Amino acid sequence: MEIIAGVDIGNASTEVALARAYDGKVEFLSSNIVSTTGIKGTKQNINGLFKSITEALKKAGLTVEDLNKIGINEAAPVIGDVAMETITETIITESTMIGHNPSTPGGVGIGVGETIRIEKLSEIKDNKDYIVVIPPEVSFNLAAKIINFYQSKVNIRGAIVKNDDGVLINNRLDKKIPIVDEVELIDKVPIGMLSAVEVAEVGGTVEVLSNPYGIATVFNLNSDEAKQVVPIARALIGNRSAVVIKTPKGDVKERRIPAGCIEVISFKKKAKINVDEGAEMIMSAINSIDSIEDIKGEPGTNAGGMLEKVRQVMSNLTEQHPKAIKIQDLLAVDTFIPQKVKGGLANEFFLENAVGVAAMVKSDKLQMEMIAKELSTKIGVEVKVGGVEADMAIKGALTTPGTNKPLAILDMGAGSTDASVIDKNGEIKSIHLAGAGDMVTLLIKTELGLEDLELAEDIKRHPLAKVESLFHIRHEDGSVEFFEKPLKPEIFSKVVLLKKGGMIPIEENLSLEKIISVRRTSKEKVFVTNAIRALRKVSPTNNLRDIEFVVMVGGSALDFEIPQLITDALSHYNVVAGRANIRGIEGPRNAVATGLVLSMVEKDE
């Protein structure tokens, strides 16, 4: 009789299956999961690995001294960061803009004129149109009095205000004008420059200044100049108020670093693609090469810098030369990234087209052997590198009640998406691809412009609702839930995350619909794309219709919507897909760890 532990080191978690083996039979005793320490496939994994094993032993009433053998997976590390490579970077030379959506703008409509400080109105002797700039030391009452006094003498078409006084000033004006307030950097507003101020009706959004042709009309721009204001117009879409100011030529400059090219290399051929052409073309190049030896980026570009950073990080962790680090796979997806508008006066951003990239480093069994040797020395137990993750996962998946050969599995973790297929004769074909849960989290963080990665992770994992009163919420599916006791006033009218601990408000100014859209599309871009890509690679004929049944395993299979998205996508190919239930008790988790145990017992027979 032997006590055996199978350990699956993942990008986010380390899982253990503990079993007793005797006479070729296996009796599973316990399981455990902890957070992975360090980047997957490096020596830093040992601390988390040891912790997970000791906790599993404790659950079974055993100690390390009772353990006879440990099997660990062959771990191909995936760099957790996703590089957002901007496809286009616009150089803005003639525009400064404000569009920060203050809660209390004043008036309605659009006003165009030359900027002037309010205290300088007495010096005007011409008949031009003006936009008054009101500093914080001028009170709303005084500002209204001054504007009312000069409106019969000067053409005042709008106002830009530092304080939160837009409504207060507007209420006291004899002749209403559009007013944008809460402009933090009021001292940076250029004076004597042509500007346009627009305020929409309550519930509406600006129409002229969110349209590049609208800006071109206001400022009499030619076609080349109109191209330069596209980022400004995009940044103002959805805002209730906005200001655009034309500044002297060359006043605002931006250095451009090209996105660059990516080169995919195999023994037989190479494929080169410019990141500017987007994710579809990059993935077409990746998929055109059967056995990738390495992927490189053009030096001096964003793509080159990102891929070299991957090599450097892995070089530092594995003590190998950067040139020895080979990138095995890459997943690219089209996305949007908030870019700060150069010349903005209220930290304005616009959503720029970008490509998100996750890169996976080629598995180094020698590195895993070093981890196994070090762990064995530490605890005095035989440790072996058990096998390819996807192969082990399919062994574990077959412990799901109701499954049988032939079968395909999708192992969806934090860093990678793996697929395996086993035929009636027990022959296994597998693939290991970059991109999974971590990439989805970073896409959500980037597209929503969040500072907090943990918030993006929570948005990925949990459903949402809108608090519509102190006694009811509306769930994202449209259903309404009422409460007998009043909810906390601080969450009123906010979008909340529905976690086990209660309702967690999202403080960022984001609509429920926007968050849901970004969350779902991010999951589709990564998991649906990789599911189809992986299953095609393991299909005997490269055709998904040759696969009948798919079982989903891994941490991301626990997600409340990812399995449904994949099931819907695969249904178009007449593929039946569903979550695994490893050993009938574990759900979709613990497949690789369970498979490692079963594999070790088979080898010992």
XYZ file of C-alpha atoms in Angstrom:
605
model
C 0.000 0.000 0.000
C 1.235 3.513 -0.901
C 0.069 7.047 -0.169
C 0.347 9.064 -3.406
C -0.142 12.770 -4.113
C -0.812 14.252 -7.542
C 0.018 17.968 -7.752
C -1.163 20.306 -10.511
C 0.802 23.583 -10.534
C -1.332 26.158 -12.341
C -0.852 29.832 -13.138
C -3.197 30.888 -10.322
C -3.674 27.836 -8.102
C -1.910 24.644 -7.045
C -4.202 21.625 -6.609
C -3.537 18.323 -4.862
C -5.267 14.950 -5.019
C -4.264 12.519 -2.241
C -4.917 8.784 -2.605
C -4.156 5.355 -1.183
C -3.039 2.783 -3.786
C -3.105 -0.969 -3.171
C -3.379 -4.020 -5.473
C -3.792 -1.726 -8.511
C -6.757 0.010 -6.925
C -7.018 3.686 -5.963
C -8.882 5.137 -2.986
C -8.933 8.939 -2.987
C -8.570 10.370 0.513
C -8.672 14.174 0.146
C -7.958 17.151 -2.088
C -6.731 20.698 -1.561
C -6.138 23.961 -3.403
C -3.910 26.968 -2.614
C -2.667 29.974 -4.567
C 0.409 29.272 -6.709
C 3.566 30.927 -5.419
C 5.622 32.572 -8.175
C 5.249 32.133 -11.929
C 4.188 28.652 -12.975
C 7.106 26.364 -13.804
C 9.684 28.111 -11.603
C 11.337 27.252 -8.274
C 9.096 29.730 -6.446
C 6.284 27.174 -6.921
C 7.737 24.939 -4.205
C 6.343 26.881 -1.240
C 2.762 26.711 -2.518
C 3.245 23.095 -3.577
C 4.443 22.061 -0.106
C 1.606 23.966 1.599
C -1.053 22.329 -0.555
C 0.331 18.829 0.092
C 0.582 19.267 3.868
C -2.979 20.618 4.064
C -4.296 17.682 2.005
C -2.455 15.241 4.297
C -3.897 16.960 7.362
C -7.445 16.569 5.992
C -6.820 12.823 5.664
C -5.288 12.547 9.152
C -1.821 11.901 7.738
C 1.615 13.539 7.845
C 4.469 13.978 5.351
C 6.104 10.879 6.872
C 3.146 8.801 5.599
C 3.632 9.983 1.999
C 5.355 7.599 -0.431
C 5.293 9.340 -3.798
C 4.436 12.682 -5.441
C 3.705 13.376 -9.107
C 3.798 16.913 -10.534
C 2.671 18.141 -13.930
C 4.828 19.377 -16.776
C 4.099 23.095 -16.413
C 4.461 25.429 -19.387
C 4.547 28.923 -17.913
C 2.315 31.662 -19.284
C 3.322 35.254 -18.544
C 0.447 36.667 -16.543
C 0.589 40.216 -17.902
C -1.179 40.970 -21.141
C 0.549 43.559 -23.292
C -1.770 46.020 -24.981
C -0.099 47.051 -28.207
C -1.702 50.209 -29.568
C -2.535 49.897 -33.243
C -2.624 53.628 -33.962
C -1.291 56.540 -31.960
C -2.592 59.909 -33.113
C -0.438 63.010 -32.910
C -2.650 65.924 -31.819
C -1.144 69.293 -32.667
C -3.944 71.808 -32.663
C -6.526 70.936 -30.029
C -7.038 71.117 -26.313
C -10.218 69.648 -24.903
C -12.308 69.162 -21.771
C -15.034 66.567 -21.490
C -15.155 65.167 -18.003
C -18.935 64.884 -17.675
C -19.548 67.144 -14.648
C -22.757 66.319 -12.787
C -24.036 69.920 -12.852
C -23.410 71.699 -16.160
C -25.545 74.741 -16.789
C -27.715 75.717 -19.735
C -28.224 73.839 -22.990
C -26.850 74.109 -26.524
C -23.517 74.975 -28.134
C -21.565 78.223 -27.932
C -18.504 79.142 -29.999
C -16.170 82.032 -29.270
C -12.742 83.213 -28.131
C -11.744 82.396 -24.544
C -11.461 85.361 -22.169
C -11.098 85.657 -18.388
C -14.263 87.084 -16.828
C -12.408 90.017 -15.265
C -11.236 91.111 -18.754
C -14.751 91.604 -20.173
C -14.506 95.348 -19.479
C -11.594 95.634 -21.948
C -13.515 94.293 -24.962
C -14.163 96.802 -27.728
C -14.916 94.519 -30.714
C -17.986 92.577 -31.790
C -16.529 89.036 -31.573
C -18.102 86.085 -29.773
C -16.558 85.072 -26.431
C -16.412 82.159 -23.970
C -15.777 83.434 -20.429
C -13.342 81.571 -18.161
C -14.330 81.874 -14.481
C -11.604 81.203 -11.841
C -12.411 79.775 -8.371
C -12.130 83.097 -6.537
C -15.148 84.479 -8.455
C -18.348 83.336 -6.694
C -21.366 82.084 -8.651
C -23.394 85.133 -7.583
C -20.726 87.598 -8.749
C -20.113 85.647 -11.972
C -23.824 85.786 -12.843
C -23.988 89.514 -12.123
C -20.943 90.254 -14.333
C -22.281 88.143 -17.226
C -25.728 89.762 -16.978
C -24.134 93.227 -16.976
C -21.990 92.602 -20.083
C -24.421 90.477 -22.124
C -25.938 93.601 -23.668
C -22.476 94.870 -24.658
C -20.484 91.668 -25.436
C -21.435 88.495 -27.325
C -21.007 85.935 -24.485
C -21.710 82.478 -25.941
C -20.650 80.169 -23.088
C -18.629 79.739 -19.899
C -15.942 77.467 -18.423
C -15.943 77.330 -14.597
C -13.567 75.861 -11.984
C -16.124 75.505 -9.167
C -19.199 73.281 -9.092
C -21.366 76.308 -9.956
C -22.817 75.632 -13.400
C -26.475 75.391 -12.348
C -26.184 78.199 -9.784
C -24.784 80.627 -12.357
C -27.271 79.550 -15.036
C -30.256 80.037 -12.715
C -29.279 83.716 -12.250
C -28.675 84.603 -15.905
C -31.078 86.749 -17.884
C -29.926 85.075 -21.084
C -29.016 81.386 -20.816
C -25.689 80.091 -22.147
C -24.019 76.637 -22.020
C -21.726 76.340 -18.957
C -19.194 73.593 -18.229
C -18.069 73.530 -14.602
C -15.770 71.481 -12.335
C -12.783 72.151 -14.637
C -9.926 71.280 -12.301
C -7.108 72.775 -14.402
C -8.836 76.077 -15.115
C -5.469 77.877 -15.133
C -4.366 75.685 -18.070
C -7.245 76.846 -20.286
C -5.557 78.869 -23.070
C -6.850 82.449 -23.298
C -7.535 84.187 -26.604
C -8.166 80.921 -28.461
C -11.219 79.855 -30.438
C -13.280 77.410 -28.390
C -16.627 75.598 -28.428
C -18.751 74.736 -25.368
C -21.614 72.233 -25.648
C -24.139 71.124 -23.013
C -26.857 68.561 -23.774
C -30.339 68.266 -22.285
C -30.680 66.188 -19.101
C -30.436 62.542 -20.155
C -28.833 63.476 -23.479
C -25.263 63.553 -24.763
C -23.264 66.063 -26.799
C -23.801 65.730 -30.544
C -21.652 68.360 -32.263
C -18.369 67.957 -30.349
C -18.579 64.135 -30.314
C -18.635 64.167 -34.119
C -15.327 64.898 -35.931
C -17.249 66.603 -38.731
C -19.076 68.681 -36.129
C -15.731 69.870 -34.733
C -14.472 70.480 -38.276
C -17.537 72.640 -38.979
C -17.150 74.671 -35.776
C -13.444 75.365 -36.353
C -13.490 75.400 -40.175
C -10.965 72.529 -40.450
C -9.723 70.926 -43.663
C -9.758 67.150 -44.233
C -6.254 66.568 -42.809
C -7.076 68.564 -39.674
C -10.366 66.674 -39.319
C -8.414 63.401 -39.081
C -6.442 64.760 -36.126
C -9.569 65.532 -34.083
C -11.011 61.997 -34.335
C -9.569 60.984 -30.906
C -11.107 64.110 -29.375
C -14.541 63.341 -30.786
C -14.284 59.721 -29.628
C -13.283 60.822 -26.127
C -16.403 62.975 -25.882
C -18.923 60.334 -26.990
C -21.489 59.791 -24.228
C -20.661 62.994 -22.314
C -23.353 65.480 -21.371
C -20.999 68.445 -21.715
C -17.734 69.222 -23.477
C -15.269 71.932 -24.477
C -12.871 71.939 -27.425
C -10.275 74.713 -27.764
C -8.084 75.301 -30.814
C -4.494 76.009 -29.742
C -1.495 77.294 -31.709
C -0.023 74.800 -34.163
C 2.607 72.593 -32.561
C 1.534 73.496 -29.021
C 0.879 69.864 -28.111
C 3.135 67.092 -29.411
C 3.319 63.332 -28.910
C 6.113 60.912 -29.732
C 4.964 57.899 -31.681
C 6.333 54.398 -31.053
C 5.141 51.956 -33.743
C 3.287 48.806 -32.751
C 5.720 46.757 -34.870
C 5.754 43.291 -36.426
C 5.518 39.798 -34.938
C 7.422 36.940 -36.560
C 6.266 33.333 -36.104
C 9.034 30.795 -36.733
C 9.086 27.029 -37.333
C 11.706 24.703 -38.824
C 9.991 24.787 -42.220
C 8.582 28.306 -42.580
C 8.158 31.795 -41.141
C 5.205 34.142 -41.009
C 5.503 37.877 -40.385
C 2.573 40.114 -39.523
C 2.261 43.768 -38.490
C 0.374 44.315 -35.223
C -1.371 47.258 -36.948
C -3.327 44.721 -39.003
C -5.138 43.472 -35.915
C -5.655 40.257 -33.974
C -7.384 38.332 -36.770
C -4.359 38.592 -39.051
C -1.958 37.768 -36.195
C -3.939 34.638 -35.292
C -4.142 33.662 -38.953
C -0.321 33.718 -39.035
C -0.111 31.746 -35.763
C -2.578 29.118 -37.011
C -0.794 28.774 -40.351
C 2.222 27.183 -38.641
C 1.820 23.674 -37.235
C 4.818 23.431 -34.926
C 5.963 26.809 -33.589
C 9.614 27.010 -32.582
C 9.631 30.634 -31.441
C 7.814 33.965 -31.778
C 9.782 37.219 -32.013
C 8.918 40.912 -32.073
C 10.469 43.676 -34.165
C 13.207 45.530 -32.188
C 12.408 49.110 -31.186
C 8.641 48.604 -31.305
C 5.917 47.873 -28.758
C 5.618 44.274 -29.981
C 9.373 43.721 -29.744
C 9.567 45.242 -26.272
C 6.686 43.137 -24.974
C 8.025 39.798 -26.222
C 11.561 40.559 -25.058
C 10.156 41.396 -21.627
C 8.598 37.910 -21.571
C 11.993 36.367 -22.291
C 13.750 38.517 -19.687
C 11.236 37.682 -16.937
C 11.559 33.949 -17.599
C 15.342 34.238 -17.934
C 15.599 35.837 -14.491
C 13.375 33.174 -12.930
C 14.928 30.116 -14.580
C 18.543 31.332 -14.742
C 18.633 30.627 -18.483
C 19.959 33.017 -21.125
C 17.140 35.097 -22.738
C 18.016 33.617 -26.148
C 17.311 30.154 -24.738
C 13.736 31.150 -23.840
C 11.380 30.177 -26.675
C 7.792 31.394 -26.988
C 5.576 28.425 -27.831
C 2.218 30.092 -28.442
C 0.547 33.481 -28.543
C -3.072 34.587 -28.342
C -3.980 37.992 -29.776
C -7.402 39.619 -29.418
C -8.750 42.941 -30.658
C -9.678 45.267 -27.824
C -9.770 48.918 -26.786
C -7.425 50.721 -24.444
C -8.048 54.129 -22.834
C -5.415 56.551 -24.134
C -4.862 59.896 -22.438
C -5.541 62.746 -24.826
C -2.490 64.961 -25.166
C -3.518 68.540 -24.450
C -6.486 67.522 -22.291
C -7.298 69.723 -19.319
C -9.363 67.289 -17.239
C -7.475 63.987 -17.729
C -9.559 63.061 -20.772
C -9.204 59.645 -22.382
C -10.355 58.138 -25.650
C -10.686 54.427 -26.465
C -8.031 53.485 -28.997
C -8.003 50.270 -31.025
C -5.435 47.873 -29.594
C -4.348 44.248 -29.653
C -4.131 42.265 -26.411
C -1.409 39.615 -26.424
C -0.705 36.710 -24.048
C 2.501 34.729 -24.631
C 3.353 31.223 -23.428
C 6.925 30.058 -22.921
C 7.942 26.627 -24.191
C 7.833 23.997 -21.464
C 11.215 22.996 -20.087
C 11.040 19.541 -18.521
C 14.546 20.025 -17.121
C 13.223 22.995 -15.124
C 10.396 20.847 -13.728
C 12.914 18.122 -12.893
C 14.850 20.696 -10.839
C 11.662 21.607 -8.957
C 10.946 17.911 -8.342
C 14.486 17.290 -7.089
C 14.428 20.277 -4.726
C 11.030 19.323 -3.285
C 12.164 15.713 -2.855
C 15.232 16.887 -0.925
C 13.094 19.174 1.229
C 10.535 16.572 2.348
C 12.369 13.276 1.800
C 9.765 11.839 -0.587
C 10.187 10.623 -4.191
C 8.901 13.306 -6.601
C 8.418 12.651 -10.319
C 7.371 14.843 -13.246
C 4.240 12.960 -14.183
C 3.237 14.044 -17.651
C 1.697 16.622 -19.962
C -1.111 18.529 -18.286
C -3.688 17.953 -21.006
C -3.047 14.187 -20.996
C -3.404 14.053 -17.228
C -6.545 16.196 -17.371
C -8.289 13.737 -19.681
C -7.538 10.861 -17.294
C -9.043 12.904 -14.491
C -12.038 13.979 -16.585
C -12.937 10.350 -17.293
C -13.746 9.960 -13.574
C -16.800 12.188 -14.230
C -19.933 10.000 -13.964
C -21.463 9.313 -17.378
C -18.290 9.842 -19.435
C -16.496 7.310 -21.618
C -14.075 7.099 -24.538
C -13.936 8.702 -27.092
C -13.927 12.064 -25.339
C -12.445 15.537 -25.651
C -11.679 17.879 -22.760
C -11.094 21.606 -22.421
C -8.921 22.499 -19.440
C -9.443 26.204 -18.807
C -7.277 27.743 -16.122
C -5.891 31.186 -15.358
C -3.036 31.280 -17.868
C -3.651 28.647 -20.504
C -6.347 26.718 -22.342
C -5.529 23.065 -22.956
C -7.393 20.489 -25.022
C -7.084 16.709 -25.259
C -8.941 14.027 -27.141
C -8.862 10.311 -26.360
C -10.084 7.757 -28.893
C -11.678 4.354 -28.297
C -8.235 2.736 -28.175
C -6.971 5.093 -25.458
C -4.704 7.112 -27.772
C -4.400 10.730 -26.569
C -3.668 13.858 -28.596
C -3.252 17.156 -26.741
C -2.437 20.854 -27.183
C -1.441 23.636 -24.801
C -2.370 27.252 -25.732
C -1.743 30.694 -24.240
C -4.617 32.767 -22.890
C -7.313 32.099 -20.279
C -8.724 33.671 -17.104
C -5.860 36.103 -16.391
C -6.143 37.534 -19.877
C -9.904 38.070 -19.465
C -9.257 39.938 -16.190
C -6.718 42.221 -17.840
C -8.977 42.898 -20.831
C -11.767 43.907 -18.442
C -9.373 46.125 -16.471
C -8.065 47.790 -19.604
C -11.331 48.336 -21.493
C -13.122 49.709 -18.416
C -10.129 51.874 -17.483
C -9.894 50.398 -13.955
C -6.944 50.992 -11.641
C -7.614 47.954 -9.455
C -6.859 44.490 -10.885
C -8.795 42.839 -8.036
C -11.928 44.783 -9.009
C -11.538 43.536 -12.598
C -11.203 39.975 -11.247
C -14.393 40.414 -9.197
C -16.253 41.778 -12.229
C -15.153 38.691 -14.164
C -16.314 36.287 -11.458
C -19.569 37.757 -10.131
C -22.942 38.830 -11.559
C -24.069 42.452 -11.283
C -27.146 44.416 -10.306
C -28.330 48.043 -10.171
C -29.656 49.369 -6.842
C -32.807 51.220 -7.957
C -34.197 52.063 -4.502
C -33.408 51.345 -0.865
C -35.755 48.354 -1.076
C -35.080 46.744 -4.458
C -32.383 45.932 -7.004
C -32.600 45.015 -10.677
C -30.413 42.037 -11.649
C -28.491 42.065 -14.901
C -31.029 39.649 -16.438
C -33.770 42.223 -15.823
C -35.404 40.500 -12.844
C -36.225 42.568 -9.744
C -35.487 41.548 -6.143
C -37.219 43.259 -3.198
C -36.003 43.492 0.412
C -37.918 43.860 3.663
C -35.183 45.911 5.313
C -33.689 48.997 3.655
C -30.341 48.619 1.890
C -27.331 50.702 2.871
C -27.777 54.271 1.603
C -24.194 54.384 0.256
C -25.058 51.803 -2.445
C -28.216 53.585 -3.641
C -28.299 54.141 -7.423
C -24.989 52.276 -7.882
C -23.967 49.197 -9.828
C -23.072 46.443 -7.355
C -21.261 43.120 -7.468
C -23.289 40.275 -5.974
C -20.754 38.399 -3.835
C -21.348 35.982 -0.981
C -20.372 38.708 1.463
C -23.131 40.990 0.163
C -23.389 43.788 -2.374
C -20.107 45.495 -3.253
C -20.571 48.882 -4.982
C -18.530 49.754 -8.068
C -17.436 53.331 -7.442
C -16.305 54.032 -11.010
C -18.764 55.926 -13.206
C -19.694 52.934 -15.370
C -23.135 51.809 -16.503
C -24.427 48.295 -15.842
C -24.794 47.682 -19.576
C -21.216 48.778 -20.314
C -19.708 46.474 -17.666
C -21.773 43.468 -18.805
C -20.846 44.072 -22.444
C -17.096 44.318 -21.733
C -17.174 41.282 -19.413
C -18.981 39.017 -21.872
C -17.046 40.084 -24.965
C -13.733 39.641 -23.108
C -14.690 36.069 -22.207
C -15.806 35.359 -25.756
C -12.609 36.787 -27.261
C -10.420 34.585 -25.063
C -12.305 31.416 -24.124
C -14.540 30.854 -27.148
C -11.643 31.667 -29.507
C -9.249 29.366 -27.652
C -11.822 26.570 -27.227
C -12.405 26.387 -30.976
C -8.682 26.821 -31.738
C -7.639 24.083 -29.287
C -10.311 21.550 -30.269
C -9.513 21.998 -33.964
C -5.842 21.222 -33.261
C -6.646 17.952 -31.448
C -9.370 16.846 -33.884
C -8.198 13.948 -36.095
C -9.213 15.855 -39.248
C -8.870 19.470 -37.990
C -12.683 19.611 -38.085
C -14.738 20.301 -34.959
C -17.636 18.220 -36.290
C -15.530 15.097 -35.737
C -15.716 15.692 -31.960
C -18.986 14.634 -30.335
C -18.530 15.205 -26.597
C -16.502 17.815 -24.719
C -16.017 18.001 -20.952
C -14.877 21.318 -19.449
C -12.443 21.246 -16.525
C -10.272 23.775 -14.696
C -10.942 26.808 -12.525
C -12.496 28.871 -15.325
C -15.080 26.120 -15.898
C -16.546 27.222 -12.533
C -17.348 30.664 -13.987
C -21.042 31.560 -14.048
C -21.107 32.258 -17.811
C -17.977 30.903 -19.558
C -19.298 27.293 -19.874
C -22.550 28.619 -21.337
C -20.704 30.797 -23.873
C -18.582 27.819 -24.969
C -21.565 25.430 -25.047
C -23.469 27.869 -27.267
C -20.479 28.309 -29.604
C -19.816 24.551 -29.909
C -23.492 23.773 -30.483
C -23.085 25.246 -33.990
C -20.772 22.313 -34.732
C -23.146 19.734 -33.138
C -20.735 19.285 -30.239
C -22.223 18.442 -26.836
C -20.330 20.248 -24.048
C -20.718 20.434 -20.281
C -18.867 20.830 -16.967
C -16.972 17.910 -15.526
C -17.529 16.516 -12.039
C -14.171 14.944 -11.195
C -14.582 11.743 -9.148
C -18.236 12.719 -8.776
C -17.433 15.219 -6.002
C -14.878 17.822 -7.138
C -16.805 19.575 -9.896
C -14.530 20.742 -12.764
C -11.493 21.182 -10.475
C -8.732 18.684 -9.645
C -8.704 16.926 -13.051
C -4.919 17.102 -13.613
C -4.061 16.218 -10.006
C -6.445 13.229 -10.149
C -5.024 12.165 -13.521
C -1.474 12.281 -12.137
C -2.420 9.880 -9.338
C -4.123 7.457 -11.758
C -1.165 7.656 -14.161
C 1.355 6.828 -11.411
C -0.669 3.826 -10.288
C -0.935 2.549 -13.894
C 2.857 2.770 -14.341
C 3.454 0.844 -11.118
C 1.268 -2.090 -12.195
